[in-house]
PDB file of C-alpha atoms in Angstrom:
ATOM      1  CA  GLY A   1      -0.172   0.061  -0.168  1.00  0.00           C
ATOM      2  CA  GLN A   2       1.051   3.522  -0.097  1.00  0.00           C
ATOM      3  CA  GLN A   3       3.628   4.661   2.257  1.00  0.00           C
ATOM      4  CA  LEU A   4       3.804   8.234   3.762  1.00  0.00           C
ATOM      5  CA  ASN A   5       7.336   9.659   3.386  1.00  0.00           C
ATOM      6  CA  GLN A   6       8.644  10.265   6.712  1.00  0.00           C
ATOM      7  CA  SER A   7      12.041  11.868   7.660  1.00  0.00           C
ATOM      8  CA  PRO A   8      14.269  11.787   9.428  1.00  0.00           C
ATOM      9  CA  GLN A   9      14.985   7.937   9.048  1.00  0.00           C
ATOM     10  CA  SER A  10      17.026   8.074  12.155  1.00  0.00           C
ATOM     11  CA  MET A  11      18.249  10.596  14.686  1.00  0.00           C
ATOM     12  CA  PHE A  12      21.088  10.539  17.435  1.00  0.00           C
ATOM     13  CA  ILE A  13      20.570  13.611  19.847  1.00  0.00           C
ATOM     14  CA  GLN A  14      21.892  14.699  23.323  1.00  0.00           C
ATOM     15  CA  GLU A  15      19.441  14.747  26.177  1.00  0.00           C
ATOM     16  CA  GLY A  16      17.972  18.197  26.448  1.00  0.00           C
ATOM     17  CA  GLU A  17      17.839  18.911  22.717  1.00  0.00           C
ATOM     18  CA  ASP A  18      14.898  19.518  20.682  1.00  0.00           C
ATOM     19  CA  VAL A  19      13.694  17.187  17.992  1.00  0.00           C
ATOM     20  CA  SER A  20      11.607  17.574  14.701  1.00  0.00           C
ATOM     21  CA  MET A  21      10.454  15.182  12.346  1.00  0.00           C
ATOM     22  CA  ASN A  22       7.941  15.365   9.459  1.00  0.00           C
ATOM     23  CA  CYS A  23       5.722  13.211   6.958  1.00  0.00           C
ATOM     24  CA  THR A  24       4.964  14.400   3.587  1.00  0.00           C
ATOM     25  CA  SER A  25       2.669  12.756   0.911  1.00  0.00           C
ATOM     26  CA  SER A  26       1.471  13.489  -2.474  1.00  0.00           C
ATOM     27  CA  SER A  27      -2.240  13.004  -1.498  1.00  0.00           C
ATOM     28  CA  ILE A  28      -4.328  15.176   0.573  1.00  0.00           C
ATOM     29  CA  PHE A  29      -5.304  13.606   3.878  1.00  0.00           C
ATOM     30  CA  ASN A  30      -8.318  14.352   6.519  1.00  0.00           C
ATOM     31  CA  THR A  31      -6.415  12.939   9.292  1.00  0.00           C
ATOM     32  CA  TRP A  32      -2.902  12.881  10.664  1.00  0.00           C
ATOM     33  CA  LEU A  33      -1.889  10.508  13.556  1.00  0.00           C
ATOM     34  CA  TRP A  34       1.585  10.348  15.419  1.00  0.00           C
ATOM     35  CA  TYR A  35       2.521   7.241  17.234  1.00  0.00           C
ATOM     36  CA  LYS A  36       5.630   6.148  19.343  1.00  0.00           C
ATOM     37  CA  GLN A  37       6.742   2.341  19.260  1.00  0.00           C
ATOM     38  CA  ASP A  38       8.918   0.764  21.882  1.00  0.00           C
ATOM     39  CA  PRO A  39      10.684  -2.447  21.110  1.00  0.00           C
ATOM     40  CA  GLY A  40       8.528  -5.641  21.235  1.00  0.00           C
ATOM     41  CA  GLU A  41       5.386  -3.440  21.807  1.00  0.00           C
ATOM     42  CA  GLY A  42       2.322  -1.860  19.741  1.00  0.00           C
ATOM     43  CA  PRO A  43       2.457   1.565  18.678  1.00  0.00           C
ATOM     44  CA  VAL A  44       0.752   4.201  21.114  1.00  0.00           C
ATOM     45  CA  LEU A  45      -1.166   7.053  20.064  1.00  0.00           C
ATOM     46  CA  LEU A  46       0.765  10.405  20.819  1.00  0.00           C
ATOM     47  CA  ILE A  47      -1.399  13.005  18.951  1.00  0.00           C
ATOM     48  CA  ALA A  48      -4.084  13.161  16.597  1.00  0.00           C
ATOM     49  CA  LEU A  49      -5.041  15.818  14.222  1.00  0.00           C
ATOM     50  CA  TYR A  50      -8.187  16.170  12.346  1.00  0.00           C
ATOM     51  CA  LYS A  51      -8.093  19.735  10.752  1.00  0.00           C
ATOM     52  CA  ALA A  52      -5.754  21.694   8.364  1.00  0.00           C
ATOM     53  CA  GLY A  53      -3.471  23.964  10.398  1.00  0.00           C
ATOM     54  CA  GLU A  54      -4.255  22.545  13.766  1.00  0.00           C
ATOM     55  CA  LEU A  55      -1.747  22.460  16.385  1.00  0.00           C
ATOM     56  CA  THR A  56      -1.791  20.215  19.270  1.00  0.00           C
ATOM     57  CA  SER A  57       0.262  19.407  22.235  1.00  0.00           C
ATOM     58  CA  ASN A  58       0.932  16.512  24.497  1.00  0.00           C
ATOM     59  CA  GLY A  59       3.266  17.472  27.291  1.00  0.00           C
ATOM     60  CA  ARG A  60       6.640  17.795  25.551  1.00  0.00           C
ATOM     61  CA  LEU A  61       5.321  16.783  22.359  1.00  0.00           C
ATOM     62  CA  THR A  62       3.660  19.161  19.529  1.00  0.00           C
ATOM     63  CA  ALA A  63       2.244  18.435  16.342  1.00  0.00           C
ATOM     64  CA  GLN A  64       0.752  20.220  13.498  1.00  0.00           C
ATOM     65  CA  PHE A  65      -1.615  19.261  10.548  1.00  0.00           C
ATOM     66  CA  GLY A  66       0.023  20.901   7.383  1.00  0.00           C
ATOM     67  CA  ILE A  67      -2.073  23.550   5.910  1.00  0.00           C
ATOM     68  CA  THR A  68      -1.763  21.875   2.509  1.00  0.00           C
ATOM     69  CA  ARG A  69      -3.205  18.811   4.432  1.00  0.00           C
ATOM     70  CA  LYS A  70      -0.259  16.907   2.727  1.00  0.00           C
ATOM     71  CA  ASP A  71       2.204  17.213   5.586  1.00  0.00           C
ATOM     72  CA  SER A  72       2.401  16.944   9.380  1.00  0.00           C
ATOM     73  CA  PHE A  73       5.151  17.784  11.689  1.00  0.00           C
ATOM     74  CA  LEU A  74       5.995  16.573  15.417  1.00  0.00           C
ATOM     75  CA  ASN A  75       8.392  18.340  17.549  1.00  0.00           C
ATOM     76  CA  ILE A  76       9.896  16.978  20.985  1.00  0.00           C
ATOM     77  CA  SER A  77      10.921  19.436  23.252  1.00  0.00           C
ATOM     78  CA  ALA A  78      14.041  18.997  25.794  1.00  0.00           C
ATOM     79  CA  SER A  79      14.173  15.026  25.076  1.00  0.00           C
ATOM     80  CA  ILE A  80      14.948  12.774  27.588  1.00  0.00           C
ATOM     81  CA  PRO A  81      16.336   9.089  27.442  1.00  0.00           C
ATOM     82  CA  SER A  82      12.825   7.646  28.008  1.00  0.00           C
ATOM     83  CA  ASP A  83      11.810   9.611  24.719  1.00  0.00           C
ATOM     84  CA  VAL A  84      13.919   6.470  22.707  1.00  0.00           C
ATOM     85  CA  GLY A  85      12.110   4.583  20.341  1.00  0.00           C
ATOM     86  CA  ILE A  86      10.471   4.795  16.653  1.00  0.00           C
ATOM     87  CA  TYR A  87       7.933   7.406  15.887  1.00  0.00           C
ATOM     88  CA  PHE A  88       5.809   7.051  12.989  1.00  0.00           C
ATOM     89  CA  CYS A  89       2.958   9.043  11.395  1.00  0.00           C
ATOM     90  CA  ALA A  90      -0.361   7.751   9.958  1.00  0.00           C
ATOM     91  CA  GLY A  91      -2.761   9.502   7.752  1.00  0.00           C
ATOM     92  CA  GLN A  92      -6.118   8.647   6.397  1.00  0.00           C
ATOM     93  CA  ARG A  93      -7.992   9.716   3.414  1.00  0.00           C
ATOM     94  CA  ALA A  94     -11.983  10.160   3.815  1.00  0.00           C
ATOM     95  CA  GLY A  95     -13.510   6.678   4.178  1.00  0.00           C
ATOM     96  CA  ASN A  96     -10.151   5.083   3.191  1.00  0.00           C
ATOM     97  CA  GLN A  97      -7.607   2.824   5.097  1.00  0.00           C
ATOM     98  CA  PHE A  98      -4.678   4.146   7.050  1.00  0.00           C
ATOM     99  CA  TYR A  99      -1.392   4.651   5.493  1.00  0.00           C
ATOM    100  CA  PHE A 100       1.806   4.851   7.498  1.00  0.00           C
ATOM    101  CA  GLY A 101       5.083   6.483   7.304  1.00  0.00           C
ATOM    102  CA  THR A 102       8.333   4.340   7.561  1.00  0.00           C
ATOM    103  CA  GLY A 103       9.389   5.516  11.000  1.00  0.00           C
ATOM    104  CA  THR A 104      11.875   7.512  12.552  1.00  0.00           C
ATOM    105  CA  SER A 105      14.329   5.939  14.968  1.00  0.00           C
ATOM    106  CA  LEU A 106      14.980   8.373  17.976  1.00  0.00           C
ATOM    107  CA  THR A 107      18.214   7.592  20.114  1.00  0.00           C
ATOM    108  CA  VAL A 108      18.656  10.000  23.043  1.00  0.00           C
ATOM    109  CA  ILE A 109      22.304  10.277  24.517  1.00  0.00           C
ATOM    110  CA  PRO A 110      22.464  10.860  28.002  1.00  0.00           C
TER     111      PRO A 110
ATOM    112  CA  GLU B   1      -5.816   4.208  26.497  1.00  0.00           C
ATOM    113  CA  ALA B   2      -6.902   2.049  24.044  1.00  0.00           C
ATOM    114  CA  ASP B   3      -8.755  -0.996  25.438  1.00  0.00           C
ATOM    115  CA  ILE B   4      -7.506  -3.394  22.731  1.00  0.00           C
ATOM    116  CA  TYR B   5      -5.888  -6.649  23.867  1.00  0.00           C
ATOM    117  CA  GLN B   6      -4.006  -9.422  22.151  1.00  0.00           C
ATOM    118  CA  THR B   7      -3.087 -13.056  23.194  1.00  0.00           C
ATOM    119  CA  PRO B   8      -0.707 -14.450  23.273  1.00  0.00           C
ATOM    120  CA  ARG B   9       1.789 -11.748  23.416  1.00  0.00           C
ATOM    121  CA  TYR B  10       4.637 -14.282  22.819  1.00  0.00           C
ATOM    122  CA  LEU B  11       4.669 -17.701  21.173  1.00  0.00           C
ATOM    123  CA  VAL B  12       6.935 -20.349  19.685  1.00  0.00           C
ATOM    124  CA  ILE B  13       5.804 -23.124  17.555  1.00  0.00           C
ATOM    125  CA  GLY B  14       6.784 -25.732  15.504  1.00  0.00           C
ATOM    126  CA  THR B  15       6.538 -25.801  11.584  1.00  0.00           C
ATOM    127  CA  GLY B  16       3.430 -27.196  10.615  1.00  0.00           C
ATOM    128  CA  LYS B  17       1.181 -26.371  13.764  1.00  0.00           C
ATOM    129  CA  LYS B  18      -2.109 -24.349  13.527  1.00  0.00           C
ATOM    130  CA  ILE B  19      -2.278 -21.137  15.498  1.00  0.00           C
ATOM    131  CA  THR B  20      -4.798 -18.585  16.103  1.00  0.00           C
ATOM    132  CA  LEU B  21      -3.997 -15.175  17.268  1.00  0.00           C
ATOM    133  CA  GLU B  22      -6.638 -13.458  19.493  1.00  0.00           C
ATOM    134  CA  CYS B  23      -7.584  -9.710  19.441  1.00  0.00           C
ATOM    135  CA  SER B  24     -10.500  -8.256  21.427  1.00  0.00           C
ATOM    136  CA  GLN B  25     -11.584  -4.756  21.672  1.00  0.00           C
ATOM    137  CA  THR B  26     -14.151  -3.086  23.913  1.00  0.00           C
ATOM    138  CA  MET B  27     -14.294   0.318  22.407  1.00  0.00           C
ATOM    139  CA  GLY B  28     -17.461  -0.850  20.092  1.00  0.00           C
ATOM    140  CA  HIS B  29     -15.409   0.030  17.186  1.00  0.00           C
ATOM    141  CA  ASP B  30     -16.723  -1.551  13.847  1.00  0.00           C
ATOM    142  CA  LYS B  31     -13.443  -1.395  11.935  1.00  0.00           C
ATOM    143  CA  MET B  32     -10.848  -3.926  12.922  1.00  0.00           C
ATOM    144  CA  TYR B  33      -7.364  -4.564  11.262  1.00  0.00           C
ATOM    145  CA  TRP B  34      -4.356  -6.959  11.337  1.00  0.00           C
ATOM    146  CA  TYR B  35      -0.896  -5.679  10.257  1.00  0.00           C
ATOM    147  CA  GLN B  36       2.515  -7.751  10.157  1.00  0.00           C
ATOM    148  CA  GLN B  37       5.335  -5.908  11.112  1.00  0.00           C
ATOM    149  CA  ASP B  38       9.053  -7.016  11.245  1.00  0.00           C
ATOM    150  CA  PRO B  39      11.306  -5.446  13.544  1.00  0.00           C
ATOM    151  CA  GLY B  40      12.113  -2.014  12.590  1.00  0.00           C
ATOM    152  CA  MET B  41      10.426  -2.350   9.383  1.00  0.00           C
ATOM    153  CA  GLU B  42       6.812  -0.885   8.101  1.00  0.00           C
ATOM    154  CA  LEU B  43       3.418  -2.068   9.044  1.00  0.00           C
ATOM    155  CA  HIS B  44       1.925  -4.110   6.340  1.00  0.00           C
ATOM    156  CA  LEU B  45      -1.925  -4.390   6.313  1.00  0.00           C
ATOM    157  CA  ILE B  46      -2.916  -8.121   6.038  1.00  0.00           C
ATOM    158  CA  HIS B  47      -6.634  -8.407   7.057  1.00  0.00           C
ATOM    159  CA  TYR B  48      -9.313  -5.504   7.714  1.00  0.00           C
ATOM    160  CA  SER B  49     -13.035  -5.841   8.630  1.00  0.00           C
ATOM    161  CA  TYR B  50     -15.700  -3.107   8.596  1.00  0.00           C
ATOM    162  CA  GLY B  51     -18.014  -5.023  10.752  1.00  0.00           C
ATOM    163  CA  VAL B  52     -19.496  -8.331  11.751  1.00  0.00           C
ATOM    164  CA  ASN B  53     -19.392 -11.013   9.057  1.00  0.00           C
ATOM    165  CA  SER B  54     -17.115  -8.580   6.891  1.00  0.00           C
ATOM    166  CA  THR B  55     -13.381  -9.431   6.360  1.00  0.00           C
ATOM    167  CA  GLU B  56     -11.285  -8.422   3.395  1.00  0.00           C
ATOM    168  CA  LYS B  57      -7.680  -9.038   2.624  1.00  0.00           C
ATOM    169  CA  GLY B  58      -5.126  -6.237   3.074  1.00  0.00           C
ATOM    170  CA  ASP B  59      -2.318  -5.242   0.632  1.00  0.00           C
ATOM    171  CA  LEU B  60       0.302  -7.759   1.992  1.00  0.00           C
ATOM    172  CA  SER B  61      -0.706 -11.566   0.802  1.00  0.00           C
ATOM    173  CA  SER B  62      -1.105 -13.512   3.740  1.00  0.00           C
ATOM    174  CA  GLU B  63      -1.734 -17.249   4.184  1.00  0.00           C
ATOM    175  CA  SER B  64      -3.464 -16.366   7.272  1.00  0.00           C
ATOM    176  CA  THR B  65      -7.360 -16.118   7.764  1.00  0.00           C
ATOM    177  CA  VAL B  66      -9.744 -13.971   9.730  1.00  0.00           C
ATOM    178  CA  SER B  67     -13.109 -14.188  10.987  1.00  0.00           C
ATOM    179  CA  ARG B  68     -15.529 -11.470  12.539  1.00  0.00           C
ATOM    180  CA  ILE B  69     -18.529 -13.418  14.223  1.00  0.00           C
ATOM    181  CA  ARG B  70     -18.437 -10.683  16.869  1.00  0.00           C
ATOM    182  CA  THR B  71     -17.937  -6.829  16.995  1.00  0.00           C
ATOM    183  CA  GLU B  72     -15.345  -7.037  19.500  1.00  0.00           C
ATOM    184  CA  HIS B  73     -13.435 -10.185  18.303  1.00  0.00           C
ATOM    185  CA  PHE B  74     -11.283 -10.465  15.471  1.00  0.00           C
ATOM    186  CA  PRO B  75      -8.919 -13.377  15.630  1.00  0.00           C
ATOM    187  CA  LEU B  76      -6.322 -14.252  12.850  1.00  0.00           C
ATOM    188  CA  THR B  77      -5.467 -17.986  12.117  1.00  0.00           C
ATOM    189  CA  LEU B  78      -2.740 -19.730  10.452  1.00  0.00           C
ATOM    190  CA  GLU B  79      -3.626 -23.385   9.510  1.00  0.00           C
ATOM    191  CA  SER B  80       0.116 -24.449   9.160  1.00  0.00           C
ATOM    192  CA  ALA B  81       2.690 -22.221  10.379  1.00  0.00           C
ATOM    193  CA  ARG B  82       5.969 -21.962   8.443  1.00  0.00           C
ATOM    194  CA  PRO B  83       9.172 -19.953   9.529  1.00  0.00           C
ATOM    195  CA  SER B  84       8.613 -17.127   7.065  1.00  0.00           C
ATOM    196  CA  HIS B  85       5.536 -16.471   9.443  1.00  0.00           C
ATOM    197  CA  THR B  86       7.992 -15.470  12.096  1.00  0.00           C
ATOM    198  CA  SER B  87       6.993 -11.609  12.830  1.00  0.00           C
ATOM    199  CA  GLN B  88       5.117  -9.443  14.932  1.00  0.00           C
ATOM    200  CA  TYR B  89       1.459  -9.237  14.437  1.00  0.00           C
ATOM    201  CA  LEU B  90      -0.697  -6.291  15.293  1.00  0.00           C
ATOM    202  CA  CYS B  91      -4.389  -5.824  15.828  1.00  0.00           C
ATOM    203  CA  ALA B  92      -6.072  -2.677  15.542  1.00  0.00           C
ATOM    204  CA  SER B  93      -9.348  -0.882  15.439  1.00  0.00           C
ATOM    205  CA  SER B  94     -10.651   2.553  14.478  1.00  0.00           C
ATOM    206  CA  ASP B  95     -13.021   4.901  15.798  1.00  0.00           C
ATOM    207  CA  PRO B  96     -15.985   5.733  13.689  1.00  0.00           C
ATOM    208  CA  GLY B  97     -16.385   9.163  14.817  1.00  0.00           C
ATOM    209  CA  GLN B  98     -17.548  11.983  12.252  1.00  0.00           C
ATOM    210  CA  GLY B  99     -14.400  13.517  11.412  1.00  0.00           C
ATOM    211  CA  THR B 100     -12.158  12.416  13.974  1.00  0.00           C
ATOM    212  CA  ASN B 101     -11.159   8.798  12.896  1.00  0.00           C
ATOM    213  CA  THR B 102      -8.197   7.416  15.121  1.00  0.00           C
ATOM    214  CA  ILE B 103      -6.847   3.825  14.674  1.00  0.00           C
ATOM    215  CA  TYR B 104      -5.776   2.385  18.329  1.00  0.00           C
ATOM    216  CA  PHE B 105      -3.228  -0.767  18.322  1.00  0.00           C
ATOM    217  CA  GLY B 106      -2.948  -3.738  20.605  1.00  0.00           C
ATOM    218  CA  GLU B 107       0.406  -4.638  22.380  1.00  0.00           C
ATOM    219  CA  GLY B 108       1.084  -7.319  19.440  1.00  0.00           C
ATOM    220  CA  SER B 109       1.825 -10.884  19.409  1.00  0.00           C
ATOM    221  CA  TRP B 110       5.260 -12.060  18.391  1.00  0.00           C
ATOM    222  CA  LEU B 111       5.378 -15.223  16.620  1.00  0.00           C
ATOM    223  CA  THR B 112       8.385 -17.512  16.181  1.00  0.00           C
ATOM    224  CA  VAL B 113       7.989 -20.750  14.003  1.00  0.00           C
ATOM    225  CA  VAL B 114      10.771 -23.003  14.365  1.00  0.00           C
TER     226      VAL B 114
END
């Protein structure tokens, strides 16, 4: 199925640094979702976005639904070691199945 | 927090054995899904259901089968497991809300076929 273009593929950052990652698509989406997946576990929903331009926060996490409806961004401020994991985006067009990004692997160096 | 449960979480079985992975959700969602994911790789949709008695194959060809006799239950069955079936299987369900569709995942079932 269609994959969303997610970047970067991996990140190695120092504890305390901010992190940014994004997903883009050639298609318009009505919903953008961001998940974190720890090794051996299922994805956990972090933030859900339903309107173009919407900016939503969840603690140190902030995500935005791009105004063109073809992209979304996730920012993590002041990273901590427990932020380590794989982050991936998901998008959905009206009435259709969900499409997933290829994931961003985040490593936080204490 | 998502109320979607998978059993078993981890399973090692021999080649040729039959296995059923269980998935239940208590959120009243009509849509349910099974994804296959190898470590560090992307999700591949193998089956989905839009409600009771509805089952469809996903994008990735799979030798597994599914059933949807009850809204809350969506089991996946492998009639004869092979080493190539070794993977993580993720069950999910989605919220049918107007304009607020969200997909929730279970914790996953790790299957190893030896």
